[in-house]
């Protein structure tokens, strides 16, 4: 499959246009009291709906709805679809069974990460790839010689995440019979107003949660069905600010936040191999050839990896996002890409990229330089940091099957 020149130019030219509205926008806008919006893949998305902190506690204490419709979605079908995706992705797609989801990533020929995302196997030769960035031209070029069709579903498929300890109870009360049997990373279809929708037990919060996918024409009725059922279970609509706190606690990374994707990097030293951003566990060197395989294995063999992504616990309670990390207070060792005071872990936590050997061999005497605004003046704080495992928060309810009822 290849794009003609006109299609390719259209996919690469960015024209200043008004932000698109998702199928759920009218419901979120009616609930919004902050009018706090940002752009996500060209869509108008809420950074907050009513209060960042209270929205976070909805995720951890009751449940929350987050609109993920702007997430880029590709449908990949055909007799060669498994072989094609196995050529692209780091993990072995042959091991992904129908009705299951696989977290994965994909690289260019130099082994640099282009993006990460989730791969849904809907049927034997039918897949859905969900990711942060747009990759249609690259996917189309890579499909040359494979008997596959690639269709972007971002505009035609609405999606919403329902996350939190009461999320199962909400879906059960909404009448989705059999939802209690759904295991983590499993998918199933359900009926809604005469249409088929897909529900997966997945999410980006490290909590019990689900993601629901439906044709755009029935999106509002699906929202209303969940919202009405959720009123007895503390359901709230949330924005990205709350979701971001939860994903940091879960130790999840975000493309072009915690690492720069190969297509958007302006300088070669900004590109990252999977092993440099904590995705080494995804790489399956025993499967057939895949993009970047030789470069990834060569870097391991020659010990030429330059960076490492780590979790940090930092002294005090001042968040350290974008702070510099030092060794012995004098030698710059890296940068914090995401950091919060965690209400659940009761710790000051961060995700950081460090230059090797810092974080790999030199594990002690790390410091973080934080600038805190106090009484209208910035005060420089040098706080001790130590490398700790991710996730920072691990909740048993995330994997409990069947989930607990409320």
Coordinates of C-alpha atoms in Angstrom, one line a residue:
X1 CA 0.0 0.0 0.0
X2 CA 1.4 3.4 -1.0
X3 CA 0.1 7.0 -0.9
X4 CA 0.1 9.0 -4.1
X5 CA 2.1 12.3 -4.0
X6 CA -1.0 14.4 -3.3
X7 CA -2.0 12.3 -0.3
X8 CA 1.6 12.4 1.0
X9 CA 1.8 16.2 0.8
X10 CA -1.6 16.5 2.5
X11 CA -0.4 14.3 5.4
X12 CA 2.8 16.3 5.9
X13 CA 1.5 19.9 5.6
X14 CA 0.2 21.4 8.8
X15 CA -2.4 24.1 8.1
X16 CA -3.6 26.4 10.9
X17 CA -7.2 25.3 11.4
X18 CA -9.6 25.4 14.3
X19 CA -9.3 22.6 16.7
X20 CA -11.6 19.6 16.0
X21 CA -14.2 18.6 18.6
X22 CA -14.4 14.9 19.7
X23 CA -17.7 13.0 19.6
X24 CA -17.9 13.5 23.4
X25 CA -17.1 17.2 23.4
X26 CA -20.6 18.5 24.0
X27 CA -20.9 16.4 27.2
X28 CA -17.5 17.4 28.5
X29 CA -18.1 21.1 27.7
X30 CA -21.4 21.0 29.6
X31 CA -19.5 19.7 32.7
X32 CA -16.5 22.0 32.4
X33 CA -16.2 24.8 35.0
X34 CA -12.5 25.6 34.3
X35 CA -12.7 26.1 30.5
X36 CA -9.2 24.7 30.5
X37 CA -8.5 23.2 27.1
X38 CA -5.4 22.1 25.2
X39 CA -4.7 20.6 21.7
X40 CA -4.3 16.9 21.4
X41 CA -3.6 15.6 17.8
X42 CA -5.6 18.6 16.5
X43 CA -8.6 18.0 18.8
X44 CA -9.8 20.2 21.6
X45 CA -9.2 18.2 24.8
X46 CA -9.7 19.1 28.5
X47 CA -6.6 19.7 30.7
X48 CA -9.0 19.9 33.6
X49 CA -12.8 19.8 33.9
X50 CA -13.5 21.1 37.4
X51 CA -10.4 20.6 39.6
X52 CA -7.1 18.8 38.9
X53 CA -6.7 17.4 42.4
X54 CA -10.2 16.2 42.9
X55 CA -10.2 14.7 39.4
X56 CA -7.1 12.7 40.4
X57 CA -8.8 11.4 43.5
X58 CA -11.7 10.3 41.4
X59 CA -9.3 8.0 39.6
X60 CA -8.0 6.5 42.8
X61 CA -11.1 6.6 45.0
X62 CA -14.1 6.1 42.8
X63 CA -13.9 6.3 39.0
X64 CA -13.3 8.7 36.1
X65 CA -14.2 9.2 32.5
X66 CA -11.4 10.5 30.1
X67 CA -12.0 11.1 26.4
X68 CA -9.3 9.3 24.4
X69 CA -10.9 9.8 21.0
X70 CA -7.9 11.9 19.8
X71 CA -5.7 8.9 20.2
X72 CA -4.5 7.9 16.7
X73 CA -6.1 4.6 15.6
X74 CA -5.3 2.4 12.6
X75 CA -7.1 -0.6 11.4
X76 CA -4.8 -3.1 9.7
X77 CA -6.3 -6.1 7.9
X78 CA -5.4 -8.8 5.4
X79 CA -3.8 -12.2 5.0
X80 CA -0.3 -10.7 5.7
X81 CA -1.3 -8.5 8.6
X82 CA 0.4 -10.6 11.3
X83 CA 3.6 -10.9 9.3
X84 CA 3.5 -7.1 8.4
X85 CA 3.1 -6.1 12.1
X86 CA 5.7 -8.5 13.2
X87 CA 8.1 -6.9 10.8
X88 CA 7.3 -3.5 12.4
X89 CA 6.9 -4.1 16.2
X90 CA 9.4 -5.0 18.8
X91 CA 7.3 -7.8 20.4
X92 CA 6.4 -11.1 18.7
X93 CA 2.9 -10.5 17.2
X94 CA 2.5 -14.2 16.6
X95 CA 2.1 -14.6 20.4
X96 CA -0.8 -12.2 20.5
X97 CA -4.0 -14.2 20.5
X98 CA -7.4 -13.0 19.1
X99 CA -9.3 -11.0 21.7
X100 CA -6.1 -9.7 23.4
X101 CA -4.1 -6.5 23.6
X102 CA -0.4 -6.1 23.5
X103 CA 1.7 -3.0 24.6
X104 CA 4.5 -2.6 22.1
X105 CA 6.7 -0.1 20.3
X106 CA 8.2 0.3 16.9
X107 CA 11.5 1.7 15.5
X108 CA 13.1 3.1 12.4
X109 CA 15.9 1.1 10.7
X110 CA 18.5 2.7 13.0
X111 CA 16.7 1.3 16.1
X112 CA 15.3 4.6 17.3
X113 CA 11.9 4.5 18.7
X114 CA 9.2 6.0 16.5
X115 CA 6.3 5.6 19.0
X116 CA 4.8 3.2 21.5
X117 CA 1.2 2.1 21.8
X118 CA -1.3 -0.8 22.0
X119 CA -2.0 -3.4 19.4
X120 CA -5.4 -5.1 19.5
X121 CA -5.9 -8.4 17.8
X122 CA -9.6 -8.3 16.8
X123 CA -9.5 -11.5 14.7
X124 CA -6.9 -13.7 13.1
X125 CA -6.1 -11.2 10.3
X126 CA -7.7 -8.0 11.8
X127 CA -5.7 -5.6 14.1
X128 CA -6.1 -2.1 15.5
X129 CA -3.0 -0.1 16.4
X130 CA -3.5 2.8 18.8
X131 CA -0.7 5.4 19.3
X132 CA 0.2 9.0 20.1
X133 CA 1.7 10.1 16.8
X134 CA 0.4 9.9 13.2
X135 CA 2.3 7.3 11.1
X136 CA 0.1 6.7 8.0
X137 CA 2.8 7.5 5.4
X138 CA 5.4 5.4 7.2
X139 CA 2.9 2.5 7.6
X140 CA 2.0 2.7 4.0
X141 CA 5.6 2.6 2.8
X142 CA 6.4 -0.3 5.1
X143 CA 3.4 -2.2 3.8
X144 CA 4.9 -2.5 0.3
X145 CA 5.0 -6.2 -0.7
X146 CA 2.5 -7.2 2.0
X147 CA -1.2 -8.1 1.3
X148 CA -2.7 -5.7 3.8
X149 CA -5.1 -2.7 4.0
X150 CA -4.5 0.2 6.4
X151 CA -7.3 2.5 7.4
X152 CA -7.2 5.4 9.8
X153 CA -10.1 5.2 12.2
X154 CA -9.3 8.3 14.4
X155 CA -12.3 10.3 13.1
X156 CA -14.8 7.5 12.8
X157 CA -14.2 5.7 16.1
X158 CA -14.9 7.4 19.4
X159 CA -13.1 6.1 22.5
X160 CA -13.3 6.8 26.2
X161 CA -11.4 5.4 29.2
X162 CA -13.2 4.5 32.4
X163 CA -10.7 4.2 35.2
X164 CA -10.8 3.6 39.0
X165 CA -11.9 1.1 41.7
X166 CA -15.6 1.4 40.9
X167 CA -15.2 1.2 37.1
X168 CA -16.3 -2.4 37.0
X169 CA -19.4 -1.7 39.1
X170 CA -20.4 1.1 36.7
X171 CA -20.2 -1.1 33.6
X172 CA -22.0 -3.8 35.5
X173 CA -24.8 -1.4 36.5
X174 CA -24.9 -0.1 32.9
X175 CA -25.9 -3.6 31.8
X176 CA -22.7 -4.9 30.1
X177 CA -23.4 -8.5 31.0
X178 CA -20.3 -10.6 31.3
X179 CA -17.9 -7.7 32.0
X180 CA -16.8 -9.4 35.2
X181 CA -15.0 -12.1 33.2
X182 CA -12.8 -9.7 31.3
X183 CA -9.1 -10.1 32.2
X184 CA -6.3 -7.5 32.0
X185 CA -5.4 -6.9 28.3
X186 CA -8.4 -8.8 27.1
X187 CA -11.1 -7.4 24.8
X188 CA -14.7 -8.3 24.1
X189 CA -17.7 -6.9 22.1
X190 CA -21.0 -5.8 23.6
X191 CA -24.2 -4.5 22.2
X192 CA -25.3 -0.9 22.5
X193 CA -28.4 0.7 20.8
X194 CA -28.2 -1.9 18.0
X195 CA -24.5 -1.5 17.4
X196 CA -21.4 -3.4 18.4
X197 CA -18.9 -1.7 20.7
X198 CA -15.5 -3.0 21.9
X199 CA -14.4 -2.9 25.5
X200 CA -10.8 -3.7 26.6
X201 CA -9.5 -4.0 30.1
X202 CA -6.7 -1.5 29.5
X203 CA -5.8 2.0 30.7
X204 CA -3.1 4.5 31.4
X205 CA -3.6 4.9 35.2
X206 CA -2.2 1.7 36.8
X207 CA -5.6 1.2 38.3
X208 CA -8.6 -1.0 37.5
X209 CA -10.0 0.3 34.3
X210 CA -11.5 -0.2 30.8
X211 CA -11.4 1.5 27.4
X212 CA -14.5 1.6 25.3
X213 CA -14.5 2.0 21.5
X214 CA -17.7 2.9 19.5
X215 CA -18.7 4.3 16.2
X216 CA -19.0 8.1 16.4
X217 CA -22.7 8.2 15.7
X218 CA -23.5 6.4 18.9
X219 CA -20.9 8.1 21.1
X220 CA -23.2 10.4 23.0
X221 CA -25.6 7.6 23.9
X222 CA -22.7 5.5 25.1
X223 CA -21.5 8.4 27.3
X224 CA -25.0 8.9 28.7
X225 CA -25.4 5.1 29.5
X226 CA -22.1 5.1 31.5
X227 CA -22.7 8.5 33.1
X228 CA -26.2 7.6 34.3
X229 CA -25.0 4.3 35.7
X230 CA -22.0 6.0 37.4
X231 CA -23.9 8.4 39.5
X232 CA -24.2 5.9 42.4
X233 CA -20.4 5.1 42.1
X234 CA -18.8 8.6 42.2
X235 CA -18.2 8.9 38.5
X236 CA -16.5 12.1 37.4
X237 CA -15.2 13.4 34.0
X238 CA -11.5 14.3 34.1
X239 CA -8.9 16.0 32.1
X240 CA -5.3 15.2 31.2
X241 CA -3.8 16.9 34.3
X242 CA -5.4 14.2 36.6
X243 CA -4.6 11.4 34.2
X244 CA -0.9 12.5 34.0
X245 CA -0.6 12.3 37.8
X246 CA -1.9 8.7 37.8
X247 CA 0.3 7.6 34.9
X248 CA 3.4 8.9 36.6
X249 CA 2.5 6.9 39.7
X250 CA 2.1 3.9 37.4
X251 CA 5.6 4.6 35.9
X252 CA 4.2 4.9 32.3
X253 CA 6.0 7.0 29.7
X254 CA 4.6 9.4 27.2
X255 CA 6.0 10.0 23.7
X256 CA 7.5 13.5 23.2
X257 CA 7.3 14.1 26.9
X258 CA 9.5 11.4 28.4
X259 CA 11.3 10.7 25.2
X260 CA 11.5 12.3 21.7
X261 CA 10.2 10.2 18.9
X262 CA 12.6 9.6 16.0
X263 CA 10.4 11.5 13.5
X264 CA 10.1 14.6 15.6
X265 CA 13.7 14.7 16.9
X266 CA 15.6 17.7 15.4
X267 CA 19.0 16.5 16.5
X268 CA 20.6 13.0 16.4
X269 CA 21.4 13.1 20.1
X270 CA 17.7 13.4 20.9
X271 CA 16.8 10.0 19.4
X272 CA 16.5 7.0 21.7
X273 CA 16.9 3.2 21.4
X274 CA 14.3 1.1 23.3
X275 CA 16.9 0.2 25.9
X276 CA 17.5 3.9 26.6
X277 CA 13.9 4.6 27.6
X278 CA 13.1 1.5 29.6
X279 CA 11.5 -0.5 26.8
X280 CA 14.2 -3.1 26.5
X281 CA 11.8 -5.7 27.9
X282 CA 9.7 -5.3 24.8
X283 CA 12.4 -6.4 22.4
X284 CA 12.2 -10.1 21.2
X285 CA 15.5 -10.9 19.6
X286 CA 14.4 -14.4 18.8
X287 CA 11.5 -13.5 16.5
X288 CA 12.0 -12.9 12.7
X289 CA 13.7 -9.7 11.6
X290 CA 12.0 -6.5 12.6
X291 CA 12.8 -2.8 12.1
X292 CA 15.9 -1.7 14.0
X293 CA 16.8 -5.2 15.2
X294 CA 20.5 -5.1 14.1
X295 CA 21.1 -1.6 15.5
X296 CA 19.4 -2.5 18.9
X297 CA 21.4 -5.8 19.3
X298 CA 24.6 -4.1 18.2
X299 CA 24.2 -1.4 20.8
X300 CA 23.7 -4.1 23.5
X301 CA 26.7 -6.1 22.2
X302 CA 29.1 -3.2 22.0
X303 CA 27.7 -1.6 25.2
X304 CA 27.2 1.7 23.3
X305 CA 23.9 2.7 24.9
X306 CA 24.1 6.3 26.0
X307 CA 21.1 6.9 28.2
X308 CA 18.9 5.2 30.8
X309 CA 15.4 6.0 32.0
X310 CA 14.8 5.6 35.7
X311 CA 12.4 6.2 38.5
X312 CA 13.5 8.7 41.2
X313 CA 12.4 9.3 44.8
X314 CA 13.3 12.9 45.7
X315 CA 13.7 14.4 49.2
X316 CA 10.9 16.9 50.2
X317 CA 7.6 17.5 48.7
X318 CA 8.3 20.0 45.9
X319 CA 7.6 18.4 42.4
X320 CA 10.8 18.3 40.3
X321 CA 9.4 18.3 36.8
X322 CA 12.0 19.5 34.2
X323 CA 14.6 19.8 36.9
X324 CA 18.3 18.9 36.2
X325 CA 19.8 15.9 37.9
X326 CA 23.4 16.1 39.2
X327 CA 25.9 13.7 40.5
X328 CA 27.8 15.0 43.6
X329 CA 26.0 18.3 43.1
X330 CA 28.4 19.3 40.4
X331 CA 28.3 17.0 37.4
X332 CA 25.2 17.1 35.3
X333 CA 23.7 13.7 34.9
X334 CA 20.3 14.1 33.3
X335 CA 16.9 15.7 33.5
X336 CA 13.5 14.9 35.1
X337 CA 10.9 14.5 32.4
X338 CA 7.9 14.1 34.7
X339 CA 7.5 14.6 38.4
X340 CA 4.8 15.0 41.1
X341 CA 4.2 14.7 44.8
X342 CA 2.2 11.4 44.8
X343 CA -0.8 11.5 47.1
X344 CA -1.2 7.7 47.0
X345 CA 2.5 6.8 47.5
X346 CA 3.1 9.7 49.8
X347 CA 6.4 10.3 48.1
X348 CA 8.0 12.9 45.8
X349 CA 8.5 10.9 42.6
X350 CA 9.8 11.5 39.2
X351 CA 10.7 9.9 35.9
X352 CA 14.2 10.9 34.6
X353 CA 16.5 10.4 31.7
X354 CA 20.1 10.0 32.9
X355 CA 23.3 9.7 30.9
X356 CA 25.1 6.4 31.3
X357 CA 26.9 5.4 33.5
X358 CA 24.7 7.5 35.9
X359 CA 21.8 5.3 36.9
X360 CA 23.5 2.2 35.8
X361 CA 26.8 2.0 37.7
X362 CA 26.8 5.2 39.8
X363 CA 23.7 4.7 41.9
X364 CA 24.4 7.1 44.8
X365 CA 25.0 10.8 45.5
X366 CA 22.3 12.1 43.0
X367 CA 20.8 15.5 43.5
X368 CA 18.0 17.4 41.8
X369 CA 18.0 21.1 41.3
X370 CA 14.5 22.5 41.9
X371 CA 13.4 26.1 41.6
X372 CA 10.4 26.7 43.9
X373 CA 8.4 29.9 43.8
X374 CA 8.1 31.3 47.3
X375 CA 6.7 34.8 48.2
X376 CA 7.1 35.9 44.5
X377 CA 10.7 34.8 44.3
X378 CA 12.3 31.6 43.0
X379 CA 14.4 29.7 45.5
X380 CA 16.9 27.2 44.4
X381 CA 16.6 23.9 46.2
X382 CA 19.2 21.1 45.9
X383 CA 17.4 17.9 47.0
X384 CA 18.8 14.4 47.3
X385 CA 17.4 11.7 44.9
X386 CA 17.7 8.0 44.8
X387 CA 16.8 5.6 42.0
X388 CA 13.8 3.4 42.8
X389 CA 11.8 0.8 40.8
X390 CA 8.8 1.7 38.7
X391 CA 5.8 1.5 39.2
X392 CA 5.8 3.8 42.2
X393 CA 2.2 2.7 43.0
X394 CA 1.1 -0.9 42.4
X395 CA -2.6 -1.6 43.1
X396 CA -3.8 -5.3 43.4
X397 CA -7.2 -4.3 42.1
X398 CA -5.8 -3.6 38.7
X399 CA -5.4 -7.3 37.9
X400 CA -8.1 -8.8 40.2
X401 CA -10.5 -11.0 38.2
X402 CA -13.4 -10.7 38.8
X403 CA -13.0 -7.1 40.2
X404 CA -14.4 -6.2 43.5
X405 CA -17.9 -4.8 43.6
X406 CA -19.0 -1.6 45.3

